[in-house]
Structure formats: structure tokens, C-alpha cells
């Protein structure tokens, strides 16, 4: 899953980005509301984390603008403010959840995962594809009841395939959601992770559709 953080406290933004990256997310971080608007328009994000007090454009306006333009990604708002009116304003502009600073990092990660589970298609916390069980909350994968040890990035690639099980997912779509905006390496890195998943989950679990992408299939 790909996340965008818009937070003007650079140390906090970088700390959150580092932590969420370690959790297996692809994370982009910017420090200005207008830059955040530009990045949100240009990228395909699964969730946005917005501070309210931002230079250029505050979080309320940023959230309202994105919603008016049809952005449906979950939005978690962060602020140093406190009080029910601030929270109400944030939710009224279209935010899905709200955290007041200082907050627990563990709570933030839990909120992020909860918002991602609730969103649109494939939002079930546990996805079952044949003999494969993908627990998006616990970040675990089992085949025939036996847990497979995956790295954070391997799980992220598998998750993109699992939420669209049976469909063809292109290499570009996987790159867009699993690697961050700054990645400019070899796009064939996706093939490396697909090969690793096949070794751990079975060679016929993921099929290659030549010229189109990859498909996670249900096999007993």
C-alpha cells in the first residue's frame, strides 16, 4: 500500500515515513500543503496522512479540495490542536479519522491499518484464496494452515495481488503501490519479489500473463 504524508515538521514526517516503510508500506513525505495537493493529484495513494497546520494550504483546505476533486482515499488528519470543534471541522471536510499530537506511533499504525481495511474492494481483514490465507491486520500469510515467513516488501507485493485475486495486476500497478515516488531503480525488481513469493508459496500460486502482469490464483 502506498501512503502520502503531508507534515511540515520534517523530523516527525521522516520518522513516520521510516517507521511505516519498515511496516511494509511505500511512503512519500512532503512538507507543504500545495506540494501535498500536487503529489496527491499526481500519485495513486491508498491513504493520506495530513497535518492541519501547513504552509501554503492548510490541512482542512487540502482535504476539502481533494474530496471535491473526487479523491476517495482514506484521510487521517494530525494536529497539535485539541478540542471537539477542531476534530469536527476536520471530519466535516472529509477526513476519515483524526489524531491529536502527541500521539502513540503504535496507535497511528493501528488507525492506518483500520482505515485501509475499511476501504472499498478487498477490504476484508483476512483474504482467503484457495489454500492461501492473507491476514492484512496481522501481516501474516498461511498456506494450508502453515505460516510462511515473508519480508515486509514481499507481503506488500502479495497484498496487491490478493485484494484483486483472479485479476491481472500489471507490473506498473505493483510498482506504484509498493515502491515510493523516489524509486528510480530497475522495474524488474517486481519479478524478483514474484519469484521469491513463488518459492515460498508454491510455483503455481502466481501466474504470469505475458505482456500484461501477474495473477494470484486459487489452488488447493
Tab-separated table of C-alpha atoms in Angstrom, residues 3 12 40 43 46 68 84 132 134 142 148 187 216:
chain	number	residue	atom	x	y	z
A	3	UNK	CA	0.869	6.334	1.622
A	12	UNK	CA	8.231	13.940	12.507
A	40	UNK	CA	-1.885	13.643	-4.272
A	43	UNK	CA	0.132	9.820	-7.470
A	46	UNK	CA	-4.112	4.208	-0.775
A	68	UNK	CA	-14.208	17.929	-4.153
A	84	UNK	CA	-14.014	18.826	19.687
A	132	UNK	CA	-3.805	-19.338	0.902
A	134	UNK	CA	-3.666	-13.480	3.879
A	142	UNK	CA	-0.557	-19.090	5.729
A	148	UNK	CA	5.055	-18.592	5.501
A	187	UNK	CA	11.320	-2.061	-12.657
A	216	UNK	CA	-2.896	-14.678	-7.926
